[in-house]
Protein backbone atom coordinates (compact mmCIF):
# COMPACT_ATOMS: atom_id res chain seq x y z
CA UNK A 1 0.00 0.00 0.00
CA UNK A 2 2.01 2.85 -1.33
CA UNK A 3 1.60 6.27 -2.92
CA UNK A 4 0.68 4.59 -6.21
CA UNK A 5 -2.27 2.84 -4.52
CA UNK A 6 -3.29 6.07 -2.83
CA UNK A 7 -3.32 7.83 -6.21
CA UNK A 8 -5.61 5.10 -7.54
CA UNK A 9 -8.22 6.38 -5.09
CA UNK A 10 -7.73 10.06 -5.96
CA UNK A 11 -5.35 11.23 -3.25
CA UNK A 12 -2.42 13.11 -4.81
CA UNK A 13 0.31 15.35 -3.48
CA UNK A 14 0.82 18.90 -4.74
CA UNK A 15 -2.84 19.90 -5.02
CA UNK A 16 -4.42 22.94 -3.38
CA UNK A 17 -6.76 22.35 -0.44
CA UNK A 18 -10.03 22.37 -2.45
CA UNK A 19 -8.66 20.03 -5.09
CA UNK A 20 -7.18 17.77 -2.45
CA UNK A 21 -10.47 17.58 -0.52
CA UNK A 22 -12.34 16.59 -3.67
CA UNK A 23 -9.61 14.07 -4.47
CA UNK A 24 -9.71 12.56 -1.00
CA UNK A 25 -13.52 12.40 -1.01
CA UNK A 26 -13.54 10.83 -4.47
CA UNK A 27 -10.79 8.43 -3.41
CA UNK A 28 -12.72 7.47 -0.32
CA UNK A 29 -15.85 6.92 -2.41
CA UNK A 30 -13.95 4.81 -4.96
CA UNK A 31 -12.44 2.67 -2.23
CA UNK A 32 -15.81 2.24 -0.51
CA UNK A 33 -17.46 1.21 -3.77
CA UNK A 34 -14.70 -1.29 -4.54
CA UNK A 35 -14.92 -2.75 -1.04
CA UNK A 36 -18.68 -3.14 -1.00
CA UNK A 37 -18.76 -4.51 -4.54
CA UNK A 38 -16.14 -7.09 -3.60
CA UNK A 39 -18.32 -8.44 -0.79
CA UNK A 40 -21.40 -8.29 -3.04
CA UNK A 41 -19.67 -10.21 -5.87
CA UNK A 42 -17.71 -12.76 -3.84
CA UNK A 43 -19.75 -13.20 -0.66
CA UNK A 44 -23.31 -12.56 -1.86
CA UNK A 45 -24.68 -15.19 0.51
CA UNK A 46 -23.85 -12.95 3.49
CA UNK A 47 -24.50 -9.58 1.84
CA UNK A 48 -27.76 -8.95 3.74
CA UNK A 49 -25.98 -9.24 7.09
CA UNK A 50 -23.02 -7.24 5.80
CA UNK A 51 -25.40 -4.49 4.65
CA UNK A 52 -27.03 -4.35 8.06
CA UNK A 53 -23.69 -4.26 9.90
CA UNK A 54 -22.22 -1.53 7.67
CA UNK A 55 -25.25 0.61 8.44
CA UNK A 56 -24.89 -0.03 12.20
CA UNK A 57 -21.13 0.61 12.43
CA UNK A 58 -21.22 4.43 12.69
CA UNK A 59 -23.57 4.22 15.68
CA UNK A 60 -21.44 1.50 17.23
CA UNK A 61 -18.37 3.73 16.87
CA UNK A 62 -20.10 6.84 18.22
CA UNK A 63 -21.58 5.06 21.24
CA UNK A 64 -18.65 2.83 22.20
CA UNK A 65 -15.61 4.45 20.58
CA UNK A 66 -13.60 3.37 17.57
CA UNK A 67 -11.32 0.97 19.47
CA UNK A 68 -14.24 -0.80 21.14
CA UNK A 69 -16.09 -1.08 17.82
CA UNK A 70 -13.00 -2.57 16.17
CA UNK A 71 -12.56 -5.02 19.04
CA UNK A 72 -16.21 -6.05 18.63
CA UNK A 73 -15.73 -6.63 14.88
CA UNK A 74 -12.53 -8.56 15.55
CA UNK A 75 -14.29 -10.76 18.10
CA UNK A 76 -17.45 -11.39 16.05
CA UNK A 77 -15.72 -12.27 12.79
CA UNK A 78 -17.80 -13.28 9.75
CA UNK A 79 -19.42 -10.25 8.08
CA UNK A 80 -18.02 -7.94 10.72
CA UNK A 81 -14.55 -9.14 9.76
CA UNK A 82 -15.07 -7.85 6.20
CA UNK A 83 -15.81 -4.39 7.61
CA UNK A 84 -12.83 -4.62 9.97
CA UNK A 85 -10.51 -5.60 7.13
CA UNK A 86 -11.85 -2.89 4.83
CA UNK A 87 -11.36 -0.20 7.48
CA UNK A 88 -7.87 -1.54 8.15
CA UNK A 89 -6.95 -1.51 4.47
CA UNK A 90 -8.15 2.06 3.93
CA UNK A 91 -6.63 3.52 7.08
CA UNK A 92 -3.28 1.78 6.50
CA UNK A 93 -3.31 3.10 2.95
CA UNK A 94 -4.17 6.63 4.02
CA UNK A 95 -2.03 6.82 7.18
CA UNK A 96 0.88 4.39 6.69
CA UNK A 97 3.06 6.14 9.27
CA UNK A 98 0.69 5.00 12.03
CA UNK A 99 1.07 1.35 11.02
CA UNK A 100 4.82 0.77 10.82
CA UNK A 101 4.72 -2.42 12.91
CA UNK A 102 3.56 -4.95 10.32
CA UNK A 103 3.19 -7.67 12.99
CA UNK A 104 0.75 -5.68 15.12
CA UNK A 105 -2.96 -6.35 14.71
CA UNK A 106 -4.91 -3.36 13.34
CA UNK A 107 -7.03 -2.89 16.48
CA UNK A 108 -3.91 -3.16 18.66
CA UNK A 109 -2.27 -0.30 16.77
CA UNK A 110 -5.39 1.87 16.82
CA UNK A 111 -5.96 1.60 20.57
CA UNK A 112 -2.32 2.45 21.28
CA UNK A 113 -2.35 5.70 19.27
CA UNK A 114 -2.21 9.13 20.85
CA UNK A 115 -5.55 10.84 21.34
CA UNK A 116 -5.24 13.18 18.33
CA UNK A 117 -4.27 10.33 16.00
CA UNK A 118 -7.05 8.14 17.38
CA UNK A 119 -9.62 10.88 16.74
CA UNK A 120 -8.29 11.42 13.23
CA UNK A 121 -8.70 7.72 12.41
CA UNK A 122 -12.16 7.72 13.96
CA UNK A 123 -13.29 10.61 11.77
CA UNK A 124 -11.79 8.99 8.67
CA UNK A 125 -13.45 5.65 9.45
CA UNK A 126 -16.83 7.35 9.87
CA UNK A 127 -16.38 9.16 6.54
CA UNK A 128 -15.55 5.88 4.79
CA UNK A 129 -18.50 4.11 6.40
CA UNK A 130 -20.78 6.92 5.26
CA UNK A 131 -19.87 6.08 1.66
CA UNK A 132 -20.11 2.35 2.27
CA UNK A 133 -23.65 2.76 3.66
CA UNK A 134 -24.73 4.46 0.45
CA UNK A 135 -23.25 1.74 -1.72
CA UNK A 136 -24.63 -1.23 0.23
CA UNK A 137 -28.13 0.18 -0.18
CA UNK A 138 -27.55 0.86 -3.86
CA UNK A 139 -26.23 -2.62 -4.60
CA UNK A 140 -29.09 -4.26 -2.74
CA UNK A 141 -31.59 -2.28 -4.84
CA UNK A 142 -29.97 -3.65 -8.01
CA UNK A 143 -31.21 -7.16 -7.12
CSV table of C-alpha atoms in Angstrom, one decimal:
chain,number,residue,atom,x,y,z
A,1,UNK,CA,0.0,0.0,0.0
A,2,UNK,CA,2.0,2.9,-1.3
A,3,UNK,CA,1.6,6.3,-2.9
A,4,UNK,CA,0.7,4.6,-6.2
A,5,UNK,CA,-2.3,2.8,-4.5
A,6,UNK,CA,-3.3,6.1,-2.8
A,7,UNK,CA,-3.3,7.8,-6.2
A,8,UNK,CA,-5.6,5.1,-7.5
A,9,UNK,CA,-8.2,6.4,-5.1
A,10,UNK,CA,-7.7,10.1,-6.0
A,11,UNK,CA,-5.4,11.2,-3.3
A,12,UNK,CA,-2.4,13.1,-4.8
A,13,UNK,CA,0.3,15.4,-3.5
A,14,UNK,CA,0.8,18.9,-4.7
A,15,UNK,CA,-2.8,19.9,-5.0
A,16,UNK,CA,-4.4,22.9,-3.4
A,17,UNK,CA,-6.8,22.3,-0.4
A,18,UNK,CA,-10.0,22.4,-2.4
A,19,UNK,CA,-8.7,20.0,-5.1
A,20,UNK,CA,-7.2,17.8,-2.4
A,21,UNK,CA,-10.5,17.6,-0.5
A,22,UNK,CA,-12.3,16.6,-3.7
A,23,UNK,CA,-9.6,14.1,-4.5
A,24,UNK,CA,-9.7,12.6,-1.0
A,25,UNK,CA,-13.5,12.4,-1.0
A,26,UNK,CA,-13.5,10.8,-4.5
A,27,UNK,CA,-10.8,8.4,-3.4
A,28,UNK,CA,-12.7,7.5,-0.3
A,29,UNK,CA,-15.8,6.9,-2.4
A,30,UNK,CA,-14.0,4.8,-5.0
A,31,UNK,CA,-12.4,2.7,-2.2
A,32,UNK,CA,-15.8,2.2,-0.5
A,33,UNK,CA,-17.5,1.2,-3.8
A,34,UNK,CA,-14.7,-1.3,-4.5
A,35,UNK,CA,-14.9,-2.7,-1.0
A,36,UNK,CA,-18.7,-3.1,-1.0
A,37,UNK,CA,-18.8,-4.5,-4.5
A,38,UNK,CA,-16.1,-7.1,-3.6
A,39,UNK,CA,-18.3,-8.4,-0.8
A,40,UNK,CA,-21.4,-8.3,-3.0
A,41,UNK,CA,-19.7,-10.2,-5.9
A,42,UNK,CA,-17.7,-12.8,-3.8
A,43,UNK,CA,-19.8,-13.2,-0.7
A,44,UNK,CA,-23.3,-12.6,-1.9
A,45,UNK,CA,-24.7,-15.2,0.5
A,46,UNK,CA,-23.9,-12.9,3.5
A,47,UNK,CA,-24.5,-9.6,1.8
A,48,UNK,CA,-27.8,-8.9,3.7
A,49,UNK,CA,-26.0,-9.2,7.1
A,50,UNK,CA,-23.0,-7.2,5.8
A,51,UNK,CA,-25.4,-4.5,4.6
A,52,UNK,CA,-27.0,-4.3,8.1
A,53,UNK,CA,-23.7,-4.3,9.9
A,54,UNK,CA,-22.2,-1.5,7.7
A,55,UNK,CA,-25.2,0.6,8.4
A,56,UNK,CA,-24.9,0.0,12.2
A,57,UNK,CA,-21.1,0.6,12.4
A,58,UNK,CA,-21.2,4.4,12.7
A,59,UNK,CA,-23.6,4.2,15.7
A,60,UNK,CA,-21.4,1.5,17.2
A,61,UNK,CA,-18.4,3.7,16.9
A,62,UNK,CA,-20.1,6.8,18.2
A,63,UNK,CA,-21.6,5.1,21.2
A,64,UNK,CA,-18.6,2.8,22.2
A,65,UNK,CA,-15.6,4.4,20.6
A,66,UNK,CA,-13.6,3.4,17.6
A,67,UNK,CA,-11.3,1.0,19.5
A,68,UNK,CA,-14.2,-0.8,21.1
A,69,UNK,CA,-16.1,-1.1,17.8
A,70,UNK,CA,-13.0,-2.6,16.2
A,71,UNK,CA,-12.6,-5.0,19.0
A,72,UNK,CA,-16.2,-6.0,18.6
A,73,UNK,CA,-15.7,-6.6,14.9
A,74,UNK,CA,-12.5,-8.6,15.5
A,75,UNK,CA,-14.3,-10.8,18.1
A,76,UNK,CA,-17.4,-11.4,16.0
A,77,UNK,CA,-15.7,-12.3,12.8
A,78,UNK,CA,-17.8,-13.3,9.7
A,79,UNK,CA,-19.4,-10.3,8.1
A,80,UNK,CA,-18.0,-7.9,10.7
A,81,UNK,CA,-14.6,-9.1,9.8
A,82,UNK,CA,-15.1,-7.9,6.2
A,83,UNK,CA,-15.8,-4.4,7.6
A,84,UNK,CA,-12.8,-4.6,10.0
A,85,UNK,CA,-10.5,-5.6,7.1
A,86,UNK,CA,-11.8,-2.9,4.8
A,87,UNK,CA,-11.4,-0.2,7.5
A,88,UNK,CA,-7.9,-1.5,8.2
A,89,UNK,CA,-7.0,-1.5,4.5
A,90,UNK,CA,-8.2,2.1,3.9
A,91,UNK,CA,-6.6,3.5,7.1
A,92,UNK,CA,-3.3,1.8,6.5
A,93,UNK,CA,-3.3,3.1,3.0
A,94,UNK,CA,-4.2,6.6,4.0
A,95,UNK,CA,-2.0,6.8,7.2
A,96,UNK,CA,0.9,4.4,6.7
A,97,UNK,CA,3.1,6.1,9.3
A,98,UNK,CA,0.7,5.0,12.0
A,99,UNK,CA,1.1,1.4,11.0
A,100,UNK,CA,4.8,0.8,10.8
A,101,UNK,CA,4.7,-2.4,12.9
A,102,UNK,CA,3.6,-5.0,10.3
A,103,UNK,CA,3.2,-7.7,13.0
A,104,UNK,CA,0.7,-5.7,15.1
A,105,UNK,CA,-3.0,-6.3,14.7
A,106,UNK,CA,-4.9,-3.4,13.3
A,107,UNK,CA,-7.0,-2.9,16.5
A,108,UNK,CA,-3.9,-3.2,18.7
A,109,UNK,CA,-2.3,-0.3,16.8
A,110,UNK,CA,-5.4,1.9,16.8
A,111,UNK,CA,-6.0,1.6,20.6
A,112,UNK,CA,-2.3,2.4,21.3
A,113,UNK,CA,-2.3,5.7,19.3
A,114,UNK,CA,-2.2,9.1,20.9
A,115,UNK,CA,-5.5,10.8,21.3
A,116,UNK,CA,-5.2,13.2,18.3
A,117,UNK,CA,-4.3,10.3,16.0
A,118,UNK,CA,-7.0,8.1,17.4
A,119,UNK,CA,-9.6,10.9,16.7
A,120,UNK,CA,-8.3,11.4,13.2
A,121,UNK,CA,-8.7,7.7,12.4
A,122,UNK,CA,-12.2,7.7,14.0
A,123,UNK,CA,-13.3,10.6,11.8
A,124,UNK,CA,-11.8,9.0,8.7
A,125,UNK,CA,-13.4,5.6,9.4
A,126,UNK,CA,-16.8,7.3,9.9
A,127,UNK,CA,-16.4,9.2,6.5
A,128,UNK,CA,-15.5,5.9,4.8
A,129,UNK,CA,-18.5,4.1,6.4
A,130,UNK,CA,-20.8,6.9,5.3
A,131,UNK,CA,-19.9,6.1,1.7
A,132,UNK,CA,-20.1,2.3,2.3
A,133,UNK,CA,-23.6,2.8,3.7
A,134,UNK,CA,-24.7,4.5,0.5
A,135,UNK,CA,-23.2,1.7,-1.7
A,136,UNK,CA,-24.6,-1.2,0.2
A,137,UNK,CA,-28.1,0.2,-0.2
A,138,UNK,CA,-27.5,0.9,-3.9
A,139,UNK,CA,-26.2,-2.6,-4.6
A,140,UNK,CA,-29.1,-4.3,-2.7
A,141,UNK,CA,-31.6,-2.3,-4.8
A,142,UNK,CA,-30.0,-3.7,-8.0
A,143,UNK,CA,-31.2,-7.2,-7.1
